[in-house]
Amino acid sequence: MIPISAIKRLRGILGEGNLLTDEPMAAHTTFRVGGPADAFATPDSIEAVGAVAAFCREGGIPLYVMGCGSNLLVADAGLRGVVLRIGPKLADVQVEGEQVRVQAGATNAKVARAALEAGLGGFEFAAGIPGSLGGAAIMNAGAYGGELRDVARAVTCLSPAGEVVRLSAAEADWGYRRSMMGERGYIVLGAELRLQPDDPAVIRQRMDDLAARRNRKQPLDMPSAGSTFKRPEGHFAGKLIQDAGFQGYRVGGAEVSRKHAGFVVNAGDATAADIRQLMDDVAAGVAERFGVALQPEVRLWGFGDS
Ligand SMILES: Cc1cc2nc3c(=O)[nH]c(=O)nc-3n(C[C@H](O)[C@H](O)[C@H](O)COP(=O)(O)OP(=O)(O)OC[C@H]3O[C@@H](n4cnc5c(N)ncnc54)[C@H](O)[C@@H]3O)c2cc1C
């Protein structure tokens, strides 16, 4: 547990109402699992983000930065340290010509709506990815042939040393579900996107088509974190899992989705331990059957070995 004095200091930095203690992470992750975080901060300014990061850095307090929690598996024991949620309080979206300036807490859905209203195309692929722009920048989120790196020109970040820096796309070094920022501990504050003028009716049609494809293929009615594993070179994780006989496989309340084997779902009362065990079982089964090592796409927090 972090000391009461640190909580008081954080409350001073963040302001009343922007800090919760002993906050269940199940309430903040799309898997709907995860134990309590010592401190859960929802800063409403870039300055507060910087001050919390500095306070944690100087005090040796673990800091976990999150957006919408749609790619996280948090352990049942929770998190000792501070969770910094960059969400709706830092979610401004501004359109200037073909450029869209977005704060990291804006959801992809909000950005897609703003682009549609401004008659700008190119972001439709992300409209149904249930995360924040910050999470998308860290993960280089992608779907249906598009990825964040196709549309992002630059990102503004807080560096590990505490400086606000503007990184070009080359410096962000995006790859498949990875970025330099994710690997080096940068906090994403915002991004500049470059989109193309297009007919709003056509943009809307593309968004509707992709949403319909998602609905048909994915178990959107059940808690999950999307694709559990990364796509291994030359394969599809879901197909390997299905062919290894794991579709519908259960550990406690965790289940390999019957609709899409690439998704692990919380079928009711799953614990994080259930989900983790199921992931380990599936990865071991696929390795044994096909000799392919599945790597989690979902970020594991608080498991000790992750
Ligand atoms: C139903 C469903 C469908 C999905 N479909 C897709 C899909 O098609 N394509 C896809 O790529 N993903 C998909 N996902 C996964 C997920 O939505 C993406 O990975 C998304 O980009 C995560 O964003 P987030 O804000 O939720 O990040 P979080 O889950 O909160 O965090 C994910 C990672 O990003 C880091 N992070 C988040 N915000 C910041 C920030 N501001 N600064 C620094 N680090 C940060 C966290 O530390 C963590 O490492 C899906 C998930 C669900 C539940």
mmCIF file of N, CA and C in Angstrom, residues 188-263:
data_model
loop_
_atom_site.group_PDB
_atom_site.id
_atom_site.type_symbol
_atom_site.label_atom_id
_atom_site.label_comp_id
_atom_site.label_asym_id
_atom_site.label_seq_id
_atom_site.Cartn_x
_atom_site.Cartn_y
_atom_site.Cartn_z
ATOM 1 N N VAL A 188 1.435 9.269 -23.368
ATOM 2 C CA VAL A 188 0.902 9.980 -24.531
ATOM 3 C C VAL A 188 -0.119 11.009 -24.044
ATOM 4 N N LEU A 189 0.075 12.250 -24.484
ATOM 5 C CA LEU A 189 -0.831 13.339 -24.092
ATOM 6 C C LEU A 189 -1.774 13.709 -25.234
ATOM 7 N N GLY A 190 -1.310 13.536 -26.462
ATOM 8 C CA GLY A 190 -2.149 13.909 -27.591
ATOM 9 C C GLY A 190 -1.531 13.466 -28.903
ATOM 10 N N ALA A 191 -2.284 13.676 -29.982
ATOM 11 C CA ALA A 191 -1.784 13.278 -31.301
ATOM 12 C C ALA A 191 -2.305 14.218 -32.363
ATOM 13 N N GLU A 192 -1.558 14.313 -33.450
ATOM 14 C CA GLU A 192 -2.002 15.065 -34.632
ATOM 15 C C GLU A 192 -2.262 14.063 -35.740
ATOM 16 N N LEU A 193 -3.482 14.060 -36.206
ATOM 17 C CA LEU A 193 -3.858 13.133 -37.276
ATOM 18 C C LEU A 193 -4.015 13.914 -38.572
ATOM 19 N N ARG A 194 -3.717 13.277 -39.678
ATOM 20 C CA ARG A 194 -3.931 13.897 -40.991
ATOM 21 C C ARG A 194 -4.914 12.998 -41.757
ATOM 22 N N LEU A 195 -6.095 13.559 -42.057
ATOM 23 C CA LEU A 195 -7.128 12.790 -42.743
ATOM 24 C C LEU A 195 -7.399 13.415 -44.111
ATOM 25 N N GLN A 196 -8.281 12.775 -44.900
ATOM 26 C CA GLN A 196 -8.548 13.313 -46.241
ATOM 27 C C GLN A 196 -10.015 13.699 -46.385
ATOM 28 N N PRO A 197 -10.265 14.807 -47.078
ATOM 29 C CA PRO A 197 -11.658 15.202 -47.324
ATOM 30 C C PRO A 197 -12.397 14.086 -48.058
ATOM 31 N N ASP A 198 -13.608 13.834 -47.625
ATOM 32 C CA ASP A 198 -14.406 12.781 -48.256
ATOM 33 C C ASP A 198 -15.888 13.095 -48.025
ATOM 34 N N ASP A 199 -16.716 12.401 -48.765
ATOM 35 C CA ASP A 199 -18.158 12.602 -48.654
ATOM 36 C C ASP A 199 -18.656 11.985 -47.341
ATOM 37 N N PRO A 200 -19.294 12.791 -46.472
ATOM 38 C CA PRO A 200 -19.766 12.260 -45.193
ATOM 39 C C PRO A 200 -20.651 11.013 -45.344
ATOM 40 N N ALA A 201 -21.447 10.977 -46.404
ATOM 41 C CA ALA A 201 -22.330 9.813 -46.588
ATOM 42 C C ALA A 201 -21.500 8.549 -46.825
ATOM 43 N N VAL A 202 -20.398 8.710 -47.571
ATOM 44 C CA VAL A 202 -19.518 7.562 -47.854
ATOM 45 C C VAL A 202 -18.776 7.140 -46.579
ATOM 46 N N ILE A 203 -18.329 8.136 -45.815
ATOM 47 C CA ILE A 203 -17.630 7.838 -44.552
ATOM 48 C C ILE A 203 -18.572 7.067 -43.623
ATOM 49 N N ARG A 204 -19.804 7.585 -43.506
ATOM 50 C CA ARG A 204 -20.770 6.927 -42.612
ATOM 51 C C ARG A 204 -21.034 5.490 -43.066
ATOM 52 N N GLN A 205 -21.161 5.322 -44.383
ATOM 53 C CA GLN A 205 -21.426 3.978 -44.923
ATOM 54 C C GLN A 205 -20.290 3.017 -44.550
ATOM 55 N N ARG A 206 -19.031 3.503 -44.692
ATOM 56 C CA ARG A 206 -17.880 2.647 -44.342
ATOM 57 C C ARG A 206 -17.893 2.300 -42.853
ATOM 58 N N MET A 207 -18.233 3.287 -42.022
ATOM 59 C CA MET A 207 -18.278 3.018 -40.580
ATOM 60 C C MET A 207 -19.377 2.009 -40.262
ATOM 61 N N ASP A 208 -20.517 2.171 -40.894
ATOM 62 C CA ASP A 208 -21.633 1.237 -40.648
ATOM 63 C C ASP A 208 -21.268 -0.175 -41.103
ATOM 64 N N ASP A 209 -20.601 -0.272 -42.262
ATOM 65 C CA ASP A 209 -20.212 -1.601 -42.778
ATOM 66 C C ASP A 209 -19.262 -2.297 -41.807
ATOM 67 N N LEU A 210 -18.267 -1.544 -41.334
ATOM 68 C CA LEU A 210 -17.286 -2.153 -40.416
ATOM 69 C C LEU A 210 -17.940 -2.538 -39.090
ATOM 70 N N ALA A 211 -18.866 -1.695 -38.627
ATOM 71 C CA ALA A 211 -19.567 -2.014 -37.367
ATOM 72 C C ALA A 211 -20.378 -3.297 -37.538
ATOM 73 N N ALA A 212 -20.997 -3.442 -38.703
ATOM 74 C CA ALA A 212 -21.808 -4.651 -38.951
ATOM 75 C C ALA A 212 -20.909 -5.887 -38.998
ATOM 76 N N ARG A 213 -19.709 -5.727 -39.604
ATOM 77 C CA ARG A 213 -18.774 -6.875 -39.656
ATOM 78 C C ARG A 213 -18.337 -7.274 -38.256
ATOM 79 N N ARG A 214 -18.033 -6.256 -37.426
ATOM 80 C CA ARG A 214 -17.651 -6.533 -36.037
ATOM 81 C C ARG A 214 -18.762 -7.276 -35.300
ATOM 82 N N ASN A 215 -19.978 -6.769 -35.470
ATOM 83 C CA ASN A 215 -21.117 -7.380 -34.774
ATOM 84 C C ASN A 215 -21.336 -8.822 -35.163
ATOM 85 N N ARG A 216 -21.136 -9.094 -36.460
ATOM 86 C CA ARG A 216 -21.328 -10.466 -36.949
ATOM 87 C C ARG A 216 -20.278 -11.411 -36.384
ATOM 88 N N LYS A 217 -19.023 -10.946 -36.321
ATOM 89 C CA LYS A 217 -17.887 -11.829 -36.024
ATOM 90 C C LYS A 217 -17.490 -11.872 -34.552
ATOM 91 N N GLN A 218 -17.725 -10.768 -33.806
ATOM 92 C CA GLN A 218 -17.125 -10.657 -32.471
ATOM 93 C C GLN A 218 -18.180 -10.731 -31.368
ATOM 94 N N PRO A 219 -17.797 -11.283 -30.206
ATOM 95 C CA PRO A 219 -18.746 -11.416 -29.090
ATOM 96 C C PRO A 219 -18.881 -10.098 -28.329
ATOM 97 N N LEU A 220 -19.482 -9.105 -28.976
ATOM 98 C CA LEU A 220 -19.505 -7.760 -28.394
ATOM 99 C C LEU A 220 -20.476 -7.650 -27.216
ATOM 100 N N ASP A 221 -21.282 -8.691 -27.023
ATOM 101 C CA ASP A 221 -22.234 -8.664 -25.905
ATOM 102 C C ASP A 221 -21.626 -9.220 -24.609
ATOM 103 N N MET A 222 -20.354 -9.608 -24.655
ATOM 104 C CA MET A 222 -19.719 -10.156 -23.456
ATOM 105 C C MET A 222 -18.434 -9.391 -23.145
ATOM 106 N N PRO A 223 -18.095 -9.246 -21.845
ATOM 107 C CA PRO A 223 -16.862 -8.533 -21.507
ATOM 108 C C PRO A 223 -15.628 -9.258 -22.043
ATOM 109 N N SER A 224 -14.722 -8.507 -22.645
ATOM 110 C CA SER A 224 -13.487 -9.086 -23.180
ATOM 111 C C SER A 224 -12.466 -7.961 -23.298
ATOM 112 N N ALA A 225 -11.304 -8.285 -23.829
ATOM 113 C CA ALA A 225 -10.332 -7.231 -24.152
ATOM 114 C C ALA A 225 -9.954 -7.358 -25.628
ATOM 115 N N GLY A 226 -10.904 -7.788 -26.439
ATOM 116 C CA GLY A 226 -10.627 -7.948 -27.864
ATOM 117 C C GLY A 226 -9.764 -9.167 -28.107
ATOM 118 N N SER A 227 -8.928 -9.108 -29.124
ATOM 119 C CA SER A 227 -8.053 -10.242 -29.439
ATOM 120 C C SER A 227 -7.090 -10.453 -28.269
ATOM 121 N N THR A 228 -7.071 -11.666 -27.754
ATOM 122 C CA THR A 228 -6.258 -11.935 -26.563
ATOM 123 C C THR A 228 -4.782 -12.040 -26.916
ATOM 124 N N PHE A 229 -4.509 -12.648 -28.065
ATOM 125 C CA PHE A 229 -3.124 -12.875 -28.490
ATOM 126 C C PHE A 229 -2.833 -12.092 -29.769
ATOM 127 N N LYS A 230 -1.562 -11.771 -29.945
ATOM 128 C CA LYS A 230 -1.141 -11.131 -31.189
ATOM 129 C C LYS A 230 -1.220 -12.146 -32.330
ATOM 130 N N ARG A 231 -1.289 -11.628 -33.540
ATOM 131 C CA ARG A 231 -1.295 -12.506 -34.709
ATOM 132 C C ARG A 231 0.120 -13.022 -34.931
ATOM 133 N N PRO A 232 0.313 -14.343 -34.809
ATOM 134 C CA PRO A 232 1.683 -14.841 -35.048
ATOM 135 C C PRO A 232 2.000 -14.787 -36.542
ATOM 136 N N GLU A 233 3.236 -14.527 -36.847
ATOM 137 C CA GLU A 233 3.707 -14.459 -38.245
ATOM 138 C C GLU A 233 3.173 -15.660 -39.046
ATOM 139 N N GLY A 234 2.438 -15.350 -40.115
ATOM 140 C CA GLY A 234 1.982 -16.416 -41.012
ATOM 141 C C GLY A 234 0.752 -17.180 -40.538
ATOM 142 N N HIS A 235 0.152 -16.772 -39.439
ATOM 143 C CA HIS A 235 -1.026 -17.481 -38.901
ATOM 144 C C HIS A 235 -2.062 -16.486 -38.410
ATOM 145 N N PHE A 236 -3.245 -17.004 -38.047
ATOM 146 C CA PHE A 236 -4.229 -16.231 -37.296
ATOM 147 C C PHE A 236 -4.401 -16.909 -35.949
ATOM 148 N N ALA A 237 -4.303 -16.144 -34.870
ATOM 149 C CA ALA A 237 -4.372 -16.750 -33.533
ATOM 150 C C ALA A 237 -5.699 -17.494 -33.351
ATOM 151 N N GLY A 238 -6.805 -16.854 -33.768
ATOM 152 C CA GLY A 238 -8.121 -17.476 -33.569
ATOM 153 C C GLY A 238 -8.225 -18.834 -34.254
ATOM 154 N N LYS A 239 -7.677 -18.930 -35.464
ATOM 155 C CA LYS A 239 -7.753 -20.195 -36.228
ATOM 156 C C LYS A 239 -6.940 -21.281 -35.528
ATOM 157 N N LEU A 240 -5.733 -20.909 -35.071
ATOM 158 C CA LEU A 240 -4.888 -21.883 -34.359
ATOM 159 C C LEU A 240 -5.601 -22.388 -33.102
ATOM 160 N N ILE A 241 -6.232 -21.457 -32.378
ATOM 161 C CA ILE A 241 -6.901 -21.811 -31.117
ATOM 162 C C ILE A 241 -8.085 -22.740 -31.400
ATOM 163 N N GLN A 242 -8.809 -22.386 -32.460
ATOM 164 C CA GLN A 242 -9.959 -23.211 -32.862
ATOM 165 C C GLN A 242 -9.489 -24.600 -33.298
ATOM 166 N N ASP A 243 -8.460 -24.637 -34.142
ATOM 167 C CA ASP A 243 -7.966 -25.924 -34.660
ATOM 168 C C ASP A 243 -7.345 -26.783 -33.560
ATOM 169 N N ALA A 244 -6.871 -26.137 -32.490
ATOM 170 C CA ALA A 244 -6.321 -26.917 -31.369
ATOM 171 C C ALA A 244 -7.437 -27.401 -30.437
ATOM 172 N N GLY A 245 -8.690 -27.077 -30.803
ATOM 173 C CA GLY A 245 -9.837 -27.618 -30.062
ATOM 174 C C GLY A 245 -10.242 -26.829 -28.834
ATOM 175 N N PHE A 246 -9.847 -25.563 -28.782
ATOM 176 C CA PHE A 246 -10.115 -24.782 -27.561
ATOM 177 C C PHE A 246 -11.397 -23.944 -27.623
ATOM 178 N N GLN A 247 -12.092 -23.928 -28.759
ATOM 179 C CA GLN A 247 -13.269 -23.055 -28.803
ATOM 180 C C GLN A 247 -14.289 -23.516 -27.753
ATOM 181 N N GLY A 248 -14.733 -22.597 -26.903
ATOM 182 C CA GLY A 248 -15.663 -22.943 -25.826
ATOM 183 C C GLY A 248 -14.978 -23.456 -24.572
ATOM 184 N N TYR A 249 -13.657 -23.609 -24.617
ATOM 185 C CA TYR A 249 -12.895 -24.092 -23.444
ATOM 186 C C TYR A 249 -13.068 -23.119 -22.290
ATOM 187 N N ARG A 250 -13.237 -23.661 -21.083
ATOM 188 C CA ARG A 250 -13.489 -22.788 -19.919
ATOM 189 C C ARG A 250 -12.531 -23.048 -18.784
ATOM 190 N N VAL A 251 -12.179 -21.995 -18.079
ATOM 191 C CA VAL A 251 -11.543 -22.103 -16.763
ATOM 192 C C VAL A 251 -12.360 -21.191 -15.856
ATOM 193 N N GLY A 252 -13.051 -21.756 -14.886
ATOM 194 C CA GLY A 252 -13.943 -20.946 -14.046
ATOM 195 C C GLY A 252 -14.918 -20.188 -14.929
ATOM 196 N N GLY A 253 -14.960 -18.865 -14.761
ATOM 197 C CA GLY A 253 -15.886 -18.060 -15.558
ATOM 198 C C GLY A 253 -15.285 -17.522 -16.843
ATOM 199 N N ALA A 254 -14.049 -17.906 -17.145
ATOM 200 C CA ALA A 254 -13.411 -17.436 -18.387
ATOM 201 C C ALA A 254 -13.648 -18.466 -19.493
ATOM 202 N N GLU A 255 -13.877 -17.957 -20.696
ATOM 203 C CA GLU A 255 -14.211 -18.869 -21.798
ATOM 204 C C GLU A 255 -13.587 -18.385 -23.101
ATOM 205 N N VAL A 256 -13.090 -19.331 -23.898
ATOM 206 C CA VAL A 256 -12.694 -18.994 -25.269
ATOM 207 C C VAL A 256 -14.008 -18.814 -26.026
ATOM 208 N N SER A 257 -14.200 -17.607 -26.574
ATOM 209 C CA SER A 257 -15.496 -17.286 -27.178
ATOM 210 C C SER A 257 -15.926 -18.337 -28.209
ATOM 211 N N ARG A 258 -17.213 -18.676 -28.141
ATOM 212 C CA ARG A 258 -17.760 -19.625 -29.118
ATOM 213 C C ARG A 258 -18.007 -18.929 -30.452
ATOM 214 N N LYS A 259 -18.036 -17.587 -30.423
ATOM 215 C CA LYS A 259 -18.283 -16.836 -31.661
ATOM 216 C C LYS A 259 -16.977 -16.534 -32.391
ATOM 217 N N HIS A 260 -15.905 -16.273 -31.622
ATOM 218 C CA HIS A 260 -14.611 -15.904 -32.215
ATOM 219 C C HIS A 260 -13.515 -16.404 -31.274
ATOM 220 N N ALA A 261 -12.812 -17.466 -31.705
ATOM 221 C CA ALA A 261 -11.853 -18.118 -30.805
ATOM 222 C C ALA A 261 -10.667 -17.227 -30.447
ATOM 223 N N GLY A 262 -10.502 -16.105 -31.163
ATOM 224 C CA GLY A 262 -9.416 -15.186 -30.827
ATOM 225 C C GLY A 262 -9.717 -14.363 -29.587
ATOM 226 N N PHE A 263 -10.977 -14.394 -29.139
ATOM 227 C CA PHE A 263 -11.390 -13.613 -27.967
ATOM 228 C C PHE A 263 -11.553 -14.531 -26.760
#
